[in-house]
Short mmCIF file of C-alpha atoms in Angstrom, two decimals:
data_model
loop_
_atom_site.label_atom_id
_atom_site.label_comp_id
_atom_site.label_asym_id
_atom_site.label_seq_id
_atom_site.Cartn_x
_atom_site.Cartn_y
_atom_site.Cartn_z
CA MET A 67 329.90 1.98 157.91
CA THR A 68 329.07 -1.55 157.87
CA LYS A 69 330.04 -5.05 157.19
CA ARG A 70 331.42 -5.22 161.09
CA SER A 71 331.31 -7.70 163.74
CA PRO A 72 329.01 -7.13 167.11
CA ARG A 73 328.86 -3.26 167.49
CA ALA A 74 332.40 -2.88 166.19
CA ALA A 75 332.71 1.10 166.87
CA SER A 76 331.41 3.58 164.12
CA ALA A 77 330.81 7.17 166.02
CA GLY A 78 329.08 8.38 162.39
CA ALA A 79 330.99 6.06 160.68
CA ASP A 80 329.59 2.20 160.95
CA ARG A 81 330.12 -0.04 164.06
CA GLN A 82 329.51 -3.12 162.19
CA ALA A 83 331.28 -5.05 160.07
CA PRO A 84 329.50 -7.38 157.16
CA PRO A 85 327.25 -10.47 158.69
CA SER A 86 329.08 -13.64 159.18
CA ALA A 87 328.44 -16.22 156.95
CA ALA A 88 326.93 -18.25 159.40
CA ARG A 89 324.47 -15.42 159.73
CA ARG A 90 324.12 -14.07 156.76
CA ARG A 91 322.37 -18.05 155.97
CA ARG A 92 319.24 -17.01 157.79
CA ALA A 93 316.18 -15.25 157.56
CA ALA A 94 313.05 -15.72 155.35
CA VAL A 95 309.97 -13.58 154.06
CA ARG A 96 307.79 -14.76 151.30
CA PRO A 97 308.64 -13.58 147.67
CA ARG A 98 306.80 -13.26 144.51
CA ALA A 99 307.59 -13.46 140.86
CA LEU A 100 307.89 -10.40 138.81
CA VAL A 101 308.24 -9.17 135.10
CA LEU A 102 309.68 -5.74 134.73
CA GLN A 103 310.32 -4.22 131.04
CA THR A 104 311.36 -0.27 130.47
CA THR A 105 314.20 1.36 128.07
CA LEU A 106 317.44 2.76 130.13
CA THR A 107 320.52 4.28 129.13
CA VAL A 108 323.52 3.09 131.19
CA LEU A 109 326.49 5.50 131.46
CA ALA A 110 329.67 3.22 131.62
CA LEU A 111 333.70 4.45 132.21
CA THR A 112 335.89 2.87 130.27
CA ALA A 113 338.00 1.70 133.60
CA CYS A 114 341.39 2.78 132.46
CA THR A 115 341.23 5.93 131.36
CA GLY A 116 338.08 7.52 132.74
CA GLY A 117 336.03 8.14 129.63
CA GLU A 118 332.90 7.64 128.73
CA ARG A 119 330.00 5.80 126.61
CA THR A 120 326.82 5.12 126.22
CA ILE A 121 325.20 1.89 126.22
CA PRO A 122 321.82 1.83 125.01
CA VAL A 123 319.40 -0.57 126.16
CA SER A 124 316.38 -1.81 123.68
CA PRO A 125 313.12 -0.26 124.44
CA VAL A 126 310.43 -2.95 125.27
CA GLY A 127 306.70 -2.49 125.43
CA ARG A 128 305.15 -0.86 128.62
CA VAL A 129 307.01 -0.78 131.95
CA GLU A 130 305.38 -3.11 134.80
CA GLN A 131 306.37 -2.42 138.58
CA PRO A 132 307.97 -5.22 140.43
CA PRO A 133 305.46 -6.95 143.36
CA ALA A 134 306.30 -5.39 146.94
CA THR A 135 307.85 -8.26 147.80
CA THR A 136 309.93 -6.63 150.95
CA VAL A 137 307.00 -4.87 152.54
CA ARG A 138 306.17 -7.47 155.55
CA ALA A 139 309.94 -7.33 156.06
CA LEU A 140 310.19 -3.66 156.39
CA HIS A 141 307.50 -3.88 158.92
CA ARG A 142 308.90 -6.06 160.66
CA LEU A 143 311.76 -3.50 161.32
CA VAL A 144 309.54 -0.77 162.03
CA ARG A 145 308.44 -3.16 164.86
CA ASP A 146 311.85 -3.89 165.85
CA GLY A 147 312.11 -0.46 166.76
CA ALA A 148 312.99 1.52 163.60
CA PRO A 149 310.73 4.86 163.23
CA GLY A 150 310.67 3.94 159.42
CA ALA A 151 311.87 1.36 156.71
CA ALA A 152 312.00 2.03 153.03
CA SER A 153 312.93 -0.48 149.90
CA LEU A 154 313.64 0.30 146.24
CA ILE A 155 313.52 -2.74 144.32
CA THR A 156 314.65 -2.89 140.27
CA ARG A 157 314.93 -5.89 138.15
CA GLY A 158 316.59 -6.63 134.94
CA GLY A 159 318.94 -3.28 134.83
CA ARG A 160 315.45 -1.00 134.49
CA PHE A 161 314.46 1.70 136.70
CA HIS A 162 311.53 3.72 135.00
CA GLY A 163 309.58 0.25 136.60
CA SER A 164 311.25 -0.32 139.85
CA ARG A 165 309.00 -0.66 142.88
CA PHE A 166 309.53 1.64 146.06
CA SER A 167 307.79 0.38 149.62
CA THR A 168 307.85 1.86 153.01
CA ALA A 169 306.78 1.24 156.63
CA GLY A 170 306.60 3.92 159.28
CA VAL A 171 307.53 7.37 159.07
CA ALA A 172 310.24 9.58 158.06
CA ASP A 173 309.56 11.60 161.28
CA VAL A 174 308.03 10.76 164.60
CA ARG A 175 306.49 14.49 165.06
CA SER A 176 305.22 15.10 161.98
CA GLY A 177 304.37 11.58 160.52
CA ARG A 178 305.43 12.20 157.33
CA PRO A 179 306.46 8.87 155.52
CA MET A 180 309.71 8.32 154.00
CA ALA A 181 309.96 9.28 150.47
CA ARG A 182 311.56 7.95 147.85
CA ALA A 183 313.59 11.19 146.76
CA ASP A 184 314.50 11.39 150.45
CA HIS A 185 318.03 11.98 151.02
CA PHE A 186 320.24 9.99 153.98
CA ARG A 187 323.69 9.02 155.07
CA ALA A 188 325.04 6.24 154.04
CA GLY A 189 327.58 4.93 156.10
CA SER A 190 330.11 2.36 154.83
CA LEU A 191 328.23 2.20 151.72
CA THR A 192 330.75 5.23 150.77
CA LYS A 193 333.60 2.00 151.11
CA THR A 194 332.46 0.40 147.86
CA LEU A 195 333.06 3.64 146.21
CA VAL A 196 336.11 4.29 147.39
CA ALA A 197 337.20 0.93 146.58
CA THR A 198 335.95 1.19 143.05
CA VAL A 199 338.13 4.48 142.85
CA VAL A 200 341.55 2.47 144.49
CA LEU A 201 340.79 -0.54 141.98
CA GLN A 202 341.00 1.67 139.43
CA LEU A 203 344.02 3.24 140.00
CA VAL A 204 345.26 -0.43 140.30
CA ALA A 205 343.92 -1.15 136.66
CA GLU A 206 345.86 2.28 135.28
CA GLY A 207 349.29 1.40 137.30
CA GLU A 208 349.28 3.96 139.12
CA LEU A 209 348.65 1.97 142.12
CA SER A 210 349.63 -1.58 143.05
CA LEU A 211 347.74 -3.53 146.08
CA THR A 212 350.84 -4.71 147.22
CA ASP A 213 352.23 -1.28 147.80
CA THR A 214 352.64 -0.24 151.19
CA ALA A 215 350.16 2.00 152.93
CA ALA A 216 353.23 4.31 154.46
CA ALA A 217 354.77 4.80 150.51
CA ARG A 218 351.59 5.98 149.28
CA LEU A 219 350.13 8.17 152.43
CA PRO A 220 350.74 12.19 151.88
CA LYS A 221 353.74 13.41 153.10
CA SER A 222 352.16 15.07 156.00
CA VAL A 223 350.47 12.36 157.61
CA PRO A 224 351.92 9.86 160.23
CA ALA A 225 352.58 6.19 159.34
CA THR A 226 353.55 5.06 162.69
CA GLY A 227 352.36 5.98 166.01
CA LYS A 228 354.27 7.13 169.49
CA GLY A 229 356.51 3.69 170.00
CA ASP A 230 355.43 2.23 166.65
CA LEU A 231 352.56 0.73 168.20
CA GLY A 232 350.35 1.50 165.13
CA ASP A 233 352.50 1.00 162.17
CA LEU A 234 351.50 1.50 158.21
CA ARG A 235 355.23 0.72 157.02
CA ASN A 236 354.06 -3.11 156.59
CA VAL A 237 350.51 -2.86 156.09
CA THR A 238 349.70 -3.25 152.04
CA ILE A 239 347.13 -1.67 150.17
CA ARG A 240 345.21 -4.70 149.52
CA GLN A 241 345.00 -5.46 153.33
CA LEU A 242 343.61 -1.95 153.68
CA LEU A 243 340.65 -2.91 150.72
CA ASP A 244 339.48 -6.31 152.79
CA HIS A 245 340.06 -5.35 156.45
CA THR A 246 343.08 -7.52 157.24
CA SER A 247 345.36 -4.74 158.17
CA GLY A 248 345.21 -5.47 161.74
CA LEU A 249 344.70 -1.50 162.39
CA PHE A 250 343.09 -0.30 165.45
CA ASN A 251 339.26 0.87 164.38
CA TYR A 252 339.46 4.80 165.26
CA THR A 253 335.95 4.74 165.99
CA GLU A 254 336.70 2.21 169.14
CA ASP A 255 338.80 4.37 170.42
CA ALA A 256 336.70 4.98 174.11
CA ARG A 257 337.16 8.62 174.36
CA LEU A 258 336.29 9.23 170.91
CA ALA A 259 333.68 6.68 170.80
CA ARG A 260 331.25 8.34 173.57
CA GLU A 261 331.95 12.03 171.73
CA LEU A 262 330.73 10.61 167.96
CA TYR A 263 327.66 8.29 169.57
CA GLY A 264 327.71 7.94 172.86
CA LYS A 265 326.87 10.15 176.23
CA GLY A 266 328.99 12.89 174.77
CA PHE A 267 327.17 13.21 171.27
CA ARG A 268 325.69 16.50 172.03
CA ALA A 269 327.86 18.40 172.92
CA HIS A 270 330.25 17.19 170.06
CA ARG A 271 327.87 16.68 167.29
CA TYR A 272 329.42 19.39 165.12
CA ASP A 273 332.70 18.72 166.13
CA SER A 274 335.53 18.75 162.58
CA HIS A 275 337.84 16.26 161.94
CA THR A 276 340.60 15.68 159.99
CA PRO A 277 341.52 12.48 158.50
CA ALA A 278 344.97 12.45 159.67
CA GLU A 279 343.82 13.23 163.68
CA LEU A 280 341.48 10.44 163.40
CA LEU A 281 344.41 7.91 162.04
CA ARG A 282 346.90 9.32 164.60
CA ILE A 283 344.57 8.29 167.39
CA ALA A 284 343.73 4.90 165.70
CA LEU A 285 348.34 4.55 165.82
CA ARG A 286 348.22 5.00 169.47
CA HIS A 287 346.74 1.65 169.94
CA PRO A 288 348.91 -1.68 169.05
CA PRO A 289 347.53 -3.91 165.53
CA ALA A 290 345.75 -7.15 165.82
CA VAL A 291 348.09 -9.95 165.83
CA GLY A 292 349.92 -10.63 162.56
CA SER A 293 349.62 -7.27 161.58
CA ARG A 294 353.64 -6.85 161.59
CA GLY A 295 354.69 -8.24 157.81
CA GLU A 296 352.05 -11.60 158.10
CA ARG A 297 348.83 -11.19 157.01
CA ALA A 298 345.93 -10.08 159.95
CA PRO A 299 342.86 -12.09 160.15
CA PHE A 300 339.45 -10.09 158.94
CA ALA A 301 338.77 -7.10 161.32
CA TYR A 302 336.57 -4.69 160.38
CA SER A 303 337.90 -1.07 160.77
CA ASN A 304 337.05 2.06 159.63
CA THR A 305 340.53 3.03 159.59
CA ASN A 306 341.55 0.88 156.75
CA TYR A 307 339.22 3.36 154.36
CA LEU A 308 340.34 6.28 156.39
CA VAL A 309 344.15 5.58 154.81
CA LEU A 310 342.91 4.75 151.36
CA GLY A 311 341.15 8.25 151.10
CA LEU A 312 344.59 9.66 151.86
CA VAL A 313 346.07 7.34 149.52
CA ILE A 314 343.89 8.10 146.40
CA GLU A 315 344.84 12.40 147.74
CA ALA A 316 348.64 11.53 147.55
CA VAL A 317 348.27 9.12 144.50
CA THR A 318 345.55 11.96 141.94
CA GLY A 319 346.39 15.38 143.57
CA ARG A 320 343.09 15.61 144.13
CA SER A 321 340.74 14.52 147.59
CA TYR A 322 339.20 11.21 147.13
CA ALA A 323 335.70 13.00 147.33
CA GLU A 324 336.68 15.04 144.03
CA GLU A 325 338.48 11.30 142.11
CA ILE A 326 334.46 9.90 143.13
CA ARG A 327 332.56 12.73 141.30
CA ARG A 328 335.03 13.24 138.60
CA ARG A 329 334.80 9.05 137.95
CA ILE A 330 331.77 7.71 139.51
CA ILE A 331 329.13 10.27 140.09
CA ALA A 332 328.91 12.55 137.06
CA PRO A 333 329.06 9.61 134.78
CA ALA A 334 326.88 7.52 136.30
CA ARG A 335 324.82 10.36 136.67
CA LEU A 336 324.04 10.27 140.49
CA HIS A 337 322.66 13.58 140.64
CA ASP A 338 321.65 12.94 144.64
CA THR A 339 325.19 11.16 145.45
CA SER A 340 327.51 13.55 147.71
CA PHE A 341 330.52 14.02 150.07
CA PRO A 342 329.25 16.57 152.79
CA GLY A 343 332.76 17.38 154.46
CA THR A 344 332.01 19.34 157.41
CA ASP A 345 328.56 20.52 156.38
CA PRO A 346 326.29 19.31 159.20
CA ALA A 347 322.80 19.33 156.55
CA LEU A 348 321.13 16.77 154.25
CA PRO A 349 320.43 18.05 150.88
CA GLU A 350 316.66 18.33 150.67
CA PRO A 351 314.01 16.81 150.78
CA HIS A 352 315.09 14.26 153.88
CA GLY A 353 313.51 12.73 157.02
CA ARG A 354 314.74 13.07 160.34
CA ALA A 355 317.32 10.54 161.85
CA TYR A 356 316.93 9.09 165.30
CA SER A 357 319.83 7.06 167.62
CA ARG A 358 319.03 5.49 170.67
CA ILE A 359 321.27 7.26 173.76
CA GLY A 360 321.63 5.58 177.11
CA ALA A 361 317.36 5.47 177.31
CA HIS A 362 317.29 8.24 175.13
CA GLN A 363 315.85 8.60 171.06
CA VAL A 364 317.73 11.45 169.97
CA ASP A 365 317.21 13.03 166.76
CA THR A 366 320.53 12.84 165.02
CA THR A 367 319.65 14.77 161.68
CA SER A 368 322.49 16.99 161.78
CA LEU A 369 326.24 16.77 162.54
CA ASP A 370 329.62 17.00 161.38
CA PRO A 371 330.39 13.88 158.78
CA SER A 372 334.12 14.59 159.15
CA ARG A 373 333.83 12.01 161.80
CA ALA A 374 333.29 9.48 158.82
CA GLY A 375 335.31 10.91 156.02
CA ALA A 376 336.14 8.14 153.23
CA ALA A 377 334.98 5.38 155.88
CA GLY A 378 331.15 6.70 155.75
CA GLU A 379 330.66 10.41 155.07
CA MET A 380 328.46 9.64 152.03
CA VAL A 381 324.94 11.28 151.48
CA THR A 382 322.98 9.37 148.63
CA THR A 383 319.20 8.20 147.98
CA LEU A 384 317.97 4.66 147.42
CA ASP A 385 317.61 5.03 143.18
CA ASP A 386 321.45 6.19 143.63
CA LEU A 387 322.41 3.08 145.53
CA ASN A 388 320.66 1.02 143.15
CA ARG A 389 322.44 2.69 140.10
CA PHE A 390 325.84 2.61 141.09
CA PHE A 391 325.52 -0.97 142.35
CA SER A 392 323.90 -1.91 139.28
CA ALA A 393 326.74 -0.33 137.02
CA LEU A 394 329.52 -1.77 138.91
CA LEU A 395 328.46 -5.10 139.18
CA GLY A 396 327.56 -5.18 135.49
CA GLY A 397 331.27 -3.86 134.77
CA THR A 398 330.77 -0.68 133.95
CA PHE A 399 333.41 0.71 136.39
CA LEU A 400 336.11 -1.83 136.49
CA PRO A 401 337.98 -4.27 134.14
CA PRO A 402 337.60 -8.27 134.28
CA ARG A 403 340.90 -8.58 136.20
CA GLN A 404 339.82 -5.83 139.16
CA MET A 405 336.19 -6.99 139.05
CA ALA A 406 337.79 -10.42 140.29
CA GLN A 407 339.79 -8.73 142.64
CA LEU A 408 336.59 -6.52 144.21
CA ARG A 409 335.09 -9.82 144.80
CA ASN A 410 337.60 -11.99 146.10
CA GLU A 411 336.84 -12.99 149.48
CA ALA A 412 340.04 -15.98 149.79
CA GLY A 413 342.01 -13.63 152.40
CA THR A 414 339.18 -13.51 154.86
CA ASP A 415 337.81 -16.84 154.51
CA GLY A 416 334.72 -16.02 152.84
CA THR A 417 333.83 -12.86 154.78
CA TYR A 418 334.91 -9.72 152.72
CA GLY A 419 336.05 -8.93 149.57
CA LEU A 420 337.82 -6.00 148.38
CA GLY A 421 335.52 -3.38 149.08
CA LEU A 422 332.14 -6.16 148.42
CA TYR A 423 330.81 -9.09 150.17
CA ALA A 424 328.65 -11.90 149.30
CA THR A 425 326.08 -12.75 151.27
CA GLU A 426 324.28 -16.45 150.82
CA LEU A 427 320.40 -16.53 151.79
CA PRO A 428 318.35 -19.35 153.34
CA CYS A 429 317.25 -20.38 150.13
CA GLY A 430 320.94 -20.72 148.83
CA VAL A 431 321.14 -17.71 146.54
CA THR A 432 323.80 -15.59 146.57
CA VAL A 433 323.73 -12.14 146.58
CA TRP A 434 326.54 -9.22 146.52
CA GLY A 435 326.75 -5.50 148.13
CA HIS A 436 327.44 -3.85 151.11
CA ASN A 437 326.08 -1.94 154.06
CA GLY A 438 326.36 0.94 156.24
CA ASP A 439 325.70 2.75 159.29
CA ILE A 440 325.93 6.53 160.72
CA ASN A 441 324.54 8.03 163.53
CA GLY A 442 320.41 7.80 162.85
CA SER A 443 320.72 6.06 159.51
CA TYR A 444 321.38 2.43 158.32
CA ALA A 445 321.20 1.25 154.54
CA GLN A 446 322.32 -1.68 152.87
CA THR A 447 322.17 -2.67 148.92
CA ALA A 448 322.68 -6.14 147.49
CA GLY A 449 322.10 -7.50 144.09
CA THR A 450 322.67 -10.57 141.56
CA ALA A 451 325.94 -10.76 140.21
CA ASP A 452 324.88 -9.17 137.09
CA GLY A 453 323.74 -6.27 138.61
CA ARG A 454 320.27 -6.36 137.10
CA HIS A 455 318.50 -7.64 140.02
CA LEU A 456 318.81 -5.36 142.97
CA VAL A 457 317.27 -4.27 146.48
CA SER A 458 318.21 -1.47 148.73
CA TYR A 459 316.48 -0.70 151.80
CA ARG A 460 317.32 2.00 155.12
CA VAL A 461 315.90 2.63 158.27
CA ASN A 462 316.04 5.99 159.94
CA THR A 463 318.31 4.76 162.83
CA ASP A 464 321.95 3.38 163.34
CA ALA A 465 321.40 -0.45 164.58
CA LEU A 466 318.98 -3.11 163.35
CA THR A 467 317.77 -4.71 166.77
CA ASP A 468 317.50 -8.15 164.77
CA PRO A 469 320.29 -8.20 161.87
CA ASP A 470 318.22 -11.12 160.58
CA HIS A 471 315.34 -9.27 160.10
CA GLY A 472 317.41 -7.06 157.39
CA THR A 473 318.34 -10.31 155.99
CA ALA A 474 314.67 -10.88 155.37
CA VAL A 475 314.38 -7.84 153.23
CA LEU A 476 317.04 -9.51 150.89
CA THR A 477 315.04 -13.30 151.24
CA ALA A 478 311.86 -11.91 150.75
CA GLU A 479 312.86 -10.32 147.11
CA PHE A 480 315.69 -12.80 145.51
CA CYS A 481 314.28 -16.25 147.24
CA PRO A 482 311.40 -18.23 145.24
CA PRO A 483 308.46 -18.19 147.99
CA SER A 484 308.55 -21.91 148.33
CA THR A 485 312.15 -21.92 149.79
CA THR A 486 310.83 -19.81 152.40
CA LYS A 487 308.80 -18.95 155.40
CA PRO A 488 307.17 -15.74 155.92
CA PRO A 489 308.00 -13.84 159.38
CA ASP A 490 306.17 -14.34 162.60
#
């Protein structure tokens, strides 16, 4: 999962938080202009009822692909050490004329390049879908942002740790959504971290975990300053979204994954997006995923994703990421009030909204999205406020050597050439 601070543990879930405001203003690659034309029918949800409607877009002549603005930035990511990198650009809300670009390889043994249809683990990009469902429940009156987490948990799930170290009784739904709960990040627990992405990975890669078990680990640790009754400072924690997944289950009577399938995946026809639970295999087609463990590059393609759960277990494709964020930013899934809440970063001093965050690029353009990582995979999606212009990119390793080089992929597409300079 992502949107995190330097190596904030993730273990099969993201280890880092969104880039800081200062860091988001750097990186540069030369983009080009384009015109994109095609026909698309977009599915939309009525946020409060879960019903479906069809929004037609008028046909407009021949389809043109966007220029390959991101290619140089993708090659930079490969020079940094990623085996492969890929991006998908869509403009004007139209997908038939989108541009897919790659660098490096999907499999270091066979040399196969990355393919547009490849499935990969998306880590914390899962969080934006979880947040969308939570805000739909708020819009429907089933939840309030001021509800306490403890009051909304299934009865079998603990609300406090031994000695009241961790405590959900004064944590609100809003604080879970924007990472101001102060809850300890369970993936930073020293023993668990070794098993999830450290030297113990090989022996524990197929271990299954329940959300309640992972929450108990988090509640063994003291909270951040300010979490007992007052708002804690922003501190990215996978535990927050683990709890939100449990809240969705308690409120709806269905798992968070089933609610996402019902409310988002089916209506938006995200046919290649799934929540594997404990299934270690990726759907076909897929490349390989690689992690650096000590001095060795390890193939981490196969693993039990229950380590991440609602904080980062989603499997998807670049096409599905662009389709989801296009619909979300375009107002398909949430009414205006909840869309404003989704983007509201006031509680984190401009760092994070309620499952979404803004990135200001070097040219002054602001884009909205999320990033995510899990063992062997890092991905990010960002787009204009209306969702009509989007870039999703991914690498088949779980950490960017230089986060600015990831931002350069966005800069290449969203910034006019005169405002940026090409990379070395």
